[in-house]
Amino acid sequence: MRLSKILLSLAITWSWGLGKVCSWVQVNRLGRNRHTRIGFQEPLSEIEPEEPLYSNNVRVRDPTYREVTLVADTIMRCFYAESQAPAKQLHRLGEINRMQQNFPYDREKHRMFVAAAKNDSTGRDEKIVAFCDIDARKPNQNTMYRYNPRPYLSDLCVDPDFQRRGIAQMLVKACEDFCRELDLDEVFIRVERTNKAALAMYTKLGYKEHSHPDDDSEKVMLLRKDLLESGENAVDNKEATKINATVI
């Protein structure tokens, strides 16, 4: 009886500690900012797959729930490469927890996209090398920001070994096409002002700085793209741009 009470106490302590770590990770992100809405819905048994986007043996598609750990590992390679144990393990647990809680089961107004490198010999996905999140839902909880624009693109990251291949632009285009499917005419993203490479890419893609009340420190800037004004890759047939995959 005493042993069972000790084990129960340890389990409760571990659960509480993990929750604190996950909350800390969500707030103290290295160079990234996002808003998440935590909620759970029963997963759909399957969604009819359609043709993904391909470029240089990489395709952009929706991840499955079973791949959230692989997505978290991709984020770790991009943003926590210099982190050391035991903090690195805690960051990884926090990322896995965040991916699981925020996974878009219905994908009506919220999507996650991954870029998967293909094996030339088998034609199968070899490795998830990039990730991003696009959220068009109305915020329903307090966040670290006073201004919560939607639709909001976040978590854009590409594995260092696969950078400079146009993969980031493929993911951004997938997010923009998703917004057009919802008849939305704009998209937002936050970027650190010191991230010159990202700013150059977004400027090239038509994003412009958008004033907002949260940029007090002048470290982070909000970018906005007018999807109607740009007219780039406009979608006349919405069905032609859907990027679906089976949800397991």
C-alpha positions as YAML, in Angstrom:
chain: A
units: angstrom
residues:
- id: 1
  name: MET
  ca: [0.00, 0.00, 0.00]
- id: 2
  name: ARG
  ca: [2.80, 2.38, 0.92]
- id: 3
  name: LEU
  ca: [4.64, 1.60, -2.33]
- id: 4
  name: SER
  ca: [1.53, 2.27, -4.41]
- id: 5
  name: LYS
  ca: [1.08, 5.64, -2.70]
- id: 6
  name: ILE
  ca: [4.70, 6.54, -3.44]
- id: 7
  name: LEU
  ca: [4.33, 5.54, -7.10]
- id: 8
  name: LEU
  ca: [1.10, 7.53, -7.36]
- id: 9
  name: SER
  ca: [2.79, 10.56, -5.83]
- id: 10
  name: LEU
  ca: [5.70, 10.28, -8.26]
- id: 11
  name: ALA
  ca: [3.32, 9.99, -11.21]
- id: 12
  name: ILE
  ca: [1.38, 13.10, -10.14]
- id: 13
  name: THR
  ca: [4.62, 15.03, -9.62]
- id: 14
  name: TRP
  ca: [5.93, 14.00, -13.05]
- id: 15
  name: SER
  ca: [2.65, 14.97, -14.75]
- id: 16
  name: TRP
  ca: [2.64, 18.35, -13.02]
- id: 17
  name: GLY
  ca: [6.29, 18.95, -13.88]
- id: 18
  name: LEU
  ca: [5.80, 18.04, -17.54]
- id: 19
  name: GLY
  ca: [2.85, 20.42, -17.76]
- id: 20
  name: LYS
  ca: [4.98, 23.23, -16.35]
- id: 21
  name: VAL
  ca: [7.80, 22.45, -18.79]
- id: 22
  name: CYS
  ca: [5.43, 22.44, -21.78]
- id: 23
  name: SER
  ca: [3.93, 25.76, -20.72]
- id: 24
  name: TRP
  ca: [7.41, 27.24, -20.31]
- id: 25
  name: VAL
  ca: [8.50, 25.98, -23.74]
- id: 26
  name: GLN
  ca: [5.47, 27.53, -25.42]
- id: 27
  name: VAL
  ca: [6.25, 30.95, -23.95]
- id: 28
  name: ASN
  ca: [10.06, 30.88, -24.08]
- id: 29
  name: ARG
  ca: [10.58, 30.03, -27.72]
- id: 30
  name: LEU
  ca: [13.98, 30.70, -29.26]
- id: 31
  name: GLY
  ca: [13.38, 33.21, -32.02]
- id: 32
  name: ARG
  ca: [9.78, 32.18, -32.73]
- id: 33
  name: ASN
  ca: [6.34, 33.33, -31.72]
- id: 34
  name: ARG
  ca: [2.96, 31.78, -32.20]
- id: 35
  name: HIS
  ca: [-0.57, 31.50, -30.87]
- id: 36
  name: THR
  ca: [-2.05, 28.10, -30.21]
- id: 37
  name: ARG
  ca: [-5.56, 27.04, -29.38]
- id: 38
  name: ILE
  ca: [-5.60, 23.80, -27.49]
- id: 39
  name: GLY
  ca: [-8.52, 21.50, -28.14]
- id: 40
  name: PHE
  ca: [-9.22, 17.83, -28.88]
- id: 41
  name: GLN
  ca: [-11.55, 16.31, -31.38]
- id: 42
  name: GLU
  ca: [-11.96, 12.70, -32.42]
- id: 43
  name: PRO
  ca: [-9.76, 12.11, -35.48]
- id: 44
  name: LEU
  ca: [-11.39, 11.38, -38.81]
- id: 45
  name: SER
  ca: [-10.86, 7.80, -39.88]
- id: 46
  name: GLU
  ca: [-9.54, 8.90, -43.25]
- id: 47
  name: ILE
  ca: [-9.51, 11.81, -45.66]
- id: 48
  name: GLU
  ca: [-9.28, 11.05, -49.35]
- id: 49
  name: PRO
  ca: [-5.68, 11.70, -50.45]
- id: 50
  name: GLU
  ca: [-5.01, 13.95, -53.39]
- id: 51
  name: GLU
  ca: [-1.89, 14.79, -55.35]
- id: 52
  name: PRO
  ca: [0.70, 16.62, -53.20]
- id: 53
  name: LEU
  ca: [3.10, 19.27, -54.42]
- id: 54
  name: TYR
  ca: [6.46, 18.00, -55.67]
- id: 55
  name: SER
  ca: [9.73, 19.82, -56.27]
- id: 56
  name: ASN
  ca: [13.30, 18.46, -56.28]
- id: 57
  name: ASN
  ca: [12.20, 15.10, -54.78]
- id: 58
  name: VAL
  ca: [10.38, 16.90, -51.96]
- id: 59
  name: ARG
  ca: [6.64, 16.99, -51.54]
- id: 60
  name: VAL
  ca: [4.46, 19.22, -49.35]
- id: 61
  name: ARG
  ca: [1.58, 17.51, -47.60]
- id: 62
  name: ASP
  ca: [-0.35, 17.26, -44.33]
- id: 63
  name: PRO
  ca: [1.37, 15.28, -41.57]
- id: 64
  name: THR
  ca: [-0.36, 12.37, -39.86]
- id: 65
  name: TYR
  ca: [-0.77, 12.27, -36.10]
- id: 66
  name: ARG
  ca: [1.80, 9.47, -35.96]
- id: 67
  name: GLU
  ca: [4.38, 11.89, -37.37]
- id: 68
  name: VAL
  ca: [4.17, 14.56, -34.68]
- id: 69
  name: THR
  ca: [7.35, 13.23, -33.06]
- id: 70
  name: LEU
  ca: [9.19, 13.49, -36.39]
- id: 71
  name: VAL
  ca: [7.89, 17.05, -36.77]
- id: 72
  name: ALA
  ca: [9.14, 17.90, -33.28]
- id: 73
  name: ASP
  ca: [12.54, 16.46, -34.15]
- id: 74
  name: THR
  ca: [12.67, 18.67, -37.25]
- id: 75
  name: ILE
  ca: [11.90, 21.71, -35.09]
- id: 76
  name: MET
  ca: [14.65, 20.65, -32.70]
- id: 77
  name: ARG
  ca: [17.21, 20.47, -35.52]
- id: 78
  name: CYS
  ca: [16.23, 23.94, -36.70]
- id: 79
  name: PHE
  ca: [15.84, 25.89, -33.46]
- id: 80
  name: TYR
  ca: [17.52, 23.96, -30.66]
- id: 81
  name: ALA
  ca: [20.73, 22.78, -32.30]
- id: 82
  name: GLU
  ca: [22.86, 24.53, -29.67]
- id: 83
  name: SER
  ca: [20.75, 23.42, -26.72]
- id: 84
  name: GLN
  ca: [22.44, 21.03, -24.31]
- id: 85
  name: ALA
  ca: [21.12, 18.23, -22.12]
- id: 86
  name: PRO
  ca: [19.04, 18.12, -20.00]
- id: 87
  name: ALA
  ca: [17.36, 21.28, -21.37]
- id: 88
  name: LYS
  ca: [17.34, 19.79, -24.88]
- id: 89
  name: GLN
  ca: [15.32, 16.77, -23.75]
- id: 90
  name: LEU
  ca: [12.85, 19.05, -21.98]
- id: 91
  name: HIS
  ca: [12.48, 21.18, -25.09]
- id: 92
  name: ARG
  ca: [11.81, 18.07, -27.17]
- id: 93
  name: LEU
  ca: [9.13, 16.85, -24.75]
- id: 94
  name: GLY
  ca: [7.54, 20.30, -24.85]
- id: 95
  name: GLU
  ca: [7.50, 20.34, -28.66]
- id: 96
  name: ILE
  ca: [5.97, 16.87, -28.89]
- id: 97
  name: ASN
  ca: [3.32, 17.86, -26.36]
- id: 98
  name: ARG
  ca: [2.53, 21.07, -28.26]
- id: 99
  name: MET
  ca: [2.26, 19.25, -31.59]
- id: 100
  name: GLN
  ca: [-0.08, 16.64, -30.10]
- id: 101
  name: GLN
  ca: [-2.34, 19.20, -28.45]
- id: 102
  name: ASN
  ca: [-2.52, 21.46, -31.46]
- id: 103
  name: PHE
  ca: [-2.86, 18.80, -34.17]
- id: 104
  name: PRO
  ca: [-5.56, 19.85, -36.69]
- id: 105
  name: TYR
  ca: [-7.89, 16.88, -36.94]
- id: 106
  name: ASP
  ca: [-10.62, 18.52, -39.02]
- id: 107
  name: ARG
  ca: [-8.34, 20.89, -41.00]
- id: 108
  name: GLU
  ca: [-11.28, 23.22, -41.73]
- id: 109
  name: LYS
  ca: [-9.51, 26.42, -40.67]
- id: 110
  name: HIS
  ca: [-6.22, 25.12, -39.35]
- id: 111
  name: ARG
  ca: [-3.56, 23.17, -41.23]
- id: 112
  name: MET
  ca: [-0.08, 21.87, -40.63]
- id: 113
  name: PHE
  ca: [2.20, 21.24, -43.60]
- id: 114
  name: VAL
  ca: [5.38, 19.23, -43.84]
- id: 115
  name: ALA
  ca: [7.93, 18.85, -46.62]
- id: 116
  name: ALA
  ca: [9.02, 15.24, -47.00]
- id: 117
  name: ALA
  ca: [12.20, 14.30, -48.88]
- id: 118
  name: LYS
  ca: [11.72, 11.33, -51.16]
- id: 119
  name: ASN
  ca: [13.96, 8.34, -51.68]
- id: 120
  name: ASP
  ca: [14.76, 8.21, -55.41]
- id: 121
  name: SER
  ca: [14.92, 4.42, -55.48]
- id: 122
  name: THR
  ca: [11.69, 3.65, -53.59]
- id: 123
  name: GLY
  ca: [9.67, 6.81, -54.21]
- id: 124
  name: ARG
  ca: [8.63, 6.80, -50.56]
- id: 125
  name: ASP
  ca: [9.02, 9.58, -48.01]
- id: 126
  name: GLU
  ca: [12.48, 9.33, -46.53]
- id: 127
  name: LYS
  ca: [12.53, 12.16, -44.03]
- id: 128
  name: ILE
  ca: [10.42, 15.10, -42.85]
- id: 129
  name: VAL
  ca: [12.68, 18.06, -43.54]
- id: 130
  name: ALA
  ca: [10.45, 21.11, -43.03]
- id: 131
  name: PHE
  ca: [7.30, 22.22, -41.23]
- id: 132
  name: CYS
  ca: [4.88, 25.14, -40.88]
- id: 133
  name: ASP
  ca: [1.49, 25.89, -39.33]
- id: 134
  name: ILE
  ca: [-1.31, 28.08, -40.70]
- id: 135
  name: ASP
  ca: [-4.17, 29.02, -38.38]
- id: 136
  name: ALA
  ca: [-7.29, 30.87, -39.52]
- id: 137
  name: ARG
  ca: [-9.36, 30.15, -36.40]
- id: 138
  name: LYS
  ca: [-10.57, 32.92, -34.17]
- id: 139
  name: PRO
  ca: [-8.41, 33.10, -31.01]
- id: 140
  name: ASN
  ca: [-10.29, 31.87, -27.96]
- id: 141
  name: GLN
  ca: [-7.65, 32.23, -25.24]
- id: 142
  name: ASN
  ca: [-5.18, 34.77, -23.97]
- id: 143
  name: THR
  ca: [-1.78, 34.72, -25.64]
- id: 144
  name: MET
  ca: [1.51, 36.51, -25.10]
- id: 145
  name: TYR
  ca: [0.31, 39.12, -27.61]
- id: 146
  name: ARG
  ca: [-2.44, 41.71, -27.43]
- id: 147
  name: TYR
  ca: [-2.86, 41.62, -31.19]
- id: 148
  name: ASN
  ca: [-3.67, 38.19, -32.63]
- id: 149
  name: PRO
  ca: [-3.99, 38.47, -36.42]
- id: 150
  name: ARG
  ca: [-5.55, 35.72, -38.50]
- id: 151
  name: PRO
  ca: [-4.78, 33.84, -40.65]
- id: 152
  name: TYR
  ca: [-1.40, 33.41, -39.00]
- id: 153
  name: LEU
  ca: [1.57, 31.48, -40.39]
- id: 154
  name: SER
  ca: [3.99, 30.17, -37.75]
- id: 155
  name: ASP
  ca: [6.69, 27.60, -36.99]
- id: 156
  name: LEU
  ca: [8.19, 27.78, -40.48]
- id: 157
  name: CYS
  ca: [11.42, 25.79, -40.32]
- id: 158
  name: VAL
  ca: [13.62, 23.84, -42.73]
- id: 159
  name: ASP
  ca: [16.23, 21.26, -41.76]
- id: 160
  name: PRO
  ca: [19.68, 22.88, -42.14]
- id: 161
  name: ASP
  ca: [20.73, 20.10, -44.55]
- id: 162
  name: PHE
  ca: [17.85, 20.97, -46.88]
- id: 163
  name: GLN
  ca: [17.93, 24.77, -46.83]
- id: 164
  name: ARG
  ca: [18.38, 26.95, -49.93]
- id: 165
  name: ARG
  ca: [16.35, 24.58, -52.10]
- id: 166
  name: GLY
  ca: [13.12, 26.59, -52.24]
- id: 167
  name: ILE
  ca: [11.39, 24.38, -49.67]
- id: 168
  name: ALA
  ca: [10.42, 27.29, -47.40]
- id: 169
  name: GLN
  ca: [8.76, 29.04, -50.34]
- id: 170
  name: MET
  ca: [6.83, 25.83, -51.14]
- id: 171
  name: LEU
  ca: [5.46, 25.76, -47.60]
- id: 172
  name: VAL
  ca: [4.53, 29.44, -47.67]
- id: 173
  name: LYS
  ca: [2.72, 28.92, -50.99]
- id: 174
  name: ALA
  ca: [0.80, 25.97, -49.53]
- id: 175
  name: CYS
  ca: [-0.34, 28.19, -46.64]
- id: 176
  name: GLU
  ca: [-1.34, 31.00, -48.98]
- id: 177
  name: ASP
  ca: [-3.31, 28.62, -51.20]
- id: 178
  name: PHE
  ca: [-5.10, 27.28, -48.13]
- id: 179
  name: CYS
  ca: [-6.09, 30.84, -47.18]
- id: 180
  name: ARG
  ca: [-7.41, 31.41, -50.69]
- id: 181
  name: GLU
  ca: [-9.49, 28.25, -50.39]
- id: 182
  name: LEU
  ca: [-11.15, 29.88, -47.37]
- id: 183
  name: ASP
  ca: [-11.75, 33.09, -49.39]
- id: 184
  name: LEU
  ca: [-9.34, 35.00, -47.14]
- id: 185
  name: ASP
  ca: [-7.44, 37.89, -48.67]
- id: 186
  name: GLU
  ca: [-4.47, 38.23, -46.32]
- id: 187
  name: VAL
  ca: [-1.95, 36.28, -44.24]
- id: 188
  name: PHE
  ca: [0.32, 37.32, -41.34]
- id: 189
  name: ILE
  ca: [3.63, 36.15, -39.91]
- id: 190
  name: ARG
  ca: [6.00, 37.44, -37.20]
- id: 191
  name: VAL
  ca: [9.75, 37.56, -37.82]
- id: 192
  name: GLU
  ca: [12.71, 38.74, -35.79]
- id: 193
  name: ARG
  ca: [14.20, 41.90, -37.27]
- id: 194
  name: THR
  ca: [17.68, 40.37, -37.12]
- id: 195
  name: ASN
  ca: [16.65, 37.42, -39.31]
- id: 196
  name: LYS
  ca: [17.80, 39.00, -42.56]
- id: 197
  name: ALA
  ca: [17.49, 35.82, -44.63]
- id: 198
  name: ALA
  ca: [13.85, 35.30, -43.67]
- id: 199
  name: LEU
  ca: [13.02, 38.96, -44.20]
- id: 200
  name: ALA
  ca: [14.58, 38.86, -47.67]
- id: 201
  name: MET
  ca: [12.51, 35.81, -48.61]
- id: 202
  name: TYR
  ca: [9.24, 37.25, -47.33]
- id: 203
  name: THR
  ca: [9.90, 40.57, -49.06]
- id: 204
  name: LYS
  ca: [10.49, 38.68, -52.30]
- id: 205
  name: LEU
  ca: [7.18, 36.87, -51.80]
- id: 206
  name: GLY
  ca: [5.30, 40.15, -51.36]
- id: 207
  name: TYR
  ca: [5.10, 40.51, -47.57]
- id: 208
  name: LYS
  ca: [5.24, 43.98, -46.05]
- id: 209
  name: GLU
  ca: [5.66, 45.23, -42.50]
- id: 210
  name: HIS
  ca: [2.38, 45.75, -40.70]
- id: 211
  name: SER
  ca: [2.15, 47.97, -37.62]
- id: 212
  name: HIS
  ca: [0.83, 46.40, -34.43]
- id: 213
  name: PRO
  ca: [0.82, 47.21, -30.68]
- id: 214
  name: ASP
  ca: [3.10, 44.34, -29.57]
- id: 215
  name: ASP
  ca: [6.38, 45.44, -31.13]
- id: 216
  name: ASP
  ca: [7.47, 47.47, -28.11]
- id: 217
  name: SER
  ca: [10.98, 46.05, -28.03]
- id: 218
  name: GLU
  ca: [11.49, 46.51, -31.77]
- id: 219
  name: LYS
  ca: [12.90, 42.99, -31.93]
- id: 220
  name: VAL
  ca: [10.00, 41.36, -33.72]
- id: 221
  name: MET
  ca: [8.07, 42.65, -36.71]
- id: 222
  name: LEU
  ca: [4.70, 41.58, -38.06]
- id: 223
  name: LEU
  ca: [4.50, 41.00, -41.81]
- id: 224
  name: ARG
  ca: [1.33, 40.94, -43.89]
- id: 225
  name: LYS
  ca: [0.63, 39.88, -47.44]
- id: 226
  name: ASP
  ca: [-2.41, 41.02, -49.39]
- id: 227
  name: LEU
  ca: [-3.38, 37.92, -51.35]
- id: 228
  name: LEU
  ca: [-5.71, 39.85, -53.64]
- id: 229
  name: GLU
  ca: [-3.20, 42.57, -54.37]
- id: 230
  name: SER
  ca: [-0.35, 40.17, -55.14]
- id: 231
  name: GLY
  ca: [-2.33, 38.07, -57.56]
- id: 232
  name: GLU
  ca: [0.47, 35.50, -57.51]
- id: 233
  name: ASN
  ca: [-0.59, 31.94, -58.23]
- id: 234
  name: ALA
  ca: [-4.24, 32.91, -57.84]
- id: 235
  name: VAL
  ca: [-6.55, 29.98, -57.41]
- id: 236
  name: ASP
  ca: [-9.38, 29.81, -59.90]
- id: 237
  name: ASN
  ca: [-10.25, 26.26, -59.05]
- id: 238
  name: LYS
  ca: [-10.02, 25.70, -55.30]
- id: 239
  name: GLU
  ca: [-10.17, 21.94, -55.62]
- id: 240
  name: ALA
  ca: [-6.97, 21.97, -57.68]
- id: 241
  name: THR
  ca: [-4.90, 23.24, -54.76]
- id: 242
  name: LYS
  ca: [-5.98, 20.94, -51.94]
- id: 243
  name: ILE
  ca: [-3.10, 19.07, -50.36]
- id: 244
  name: ASN
  ca: [-4.60, 16.24, -48.35]
- id: 245
  name: ALA
  ca: [-3.32, 13.07, -46.77]
- id: 246
  name: THR
  ca: [-4.76, 10.17, -44.81]
- id: 247
  name: VAL
  ca: [-5.17, 10.92, -41.10]
- id: 248
  name: ILE
  ca: [-4.32, 7.99, -38.87]
...
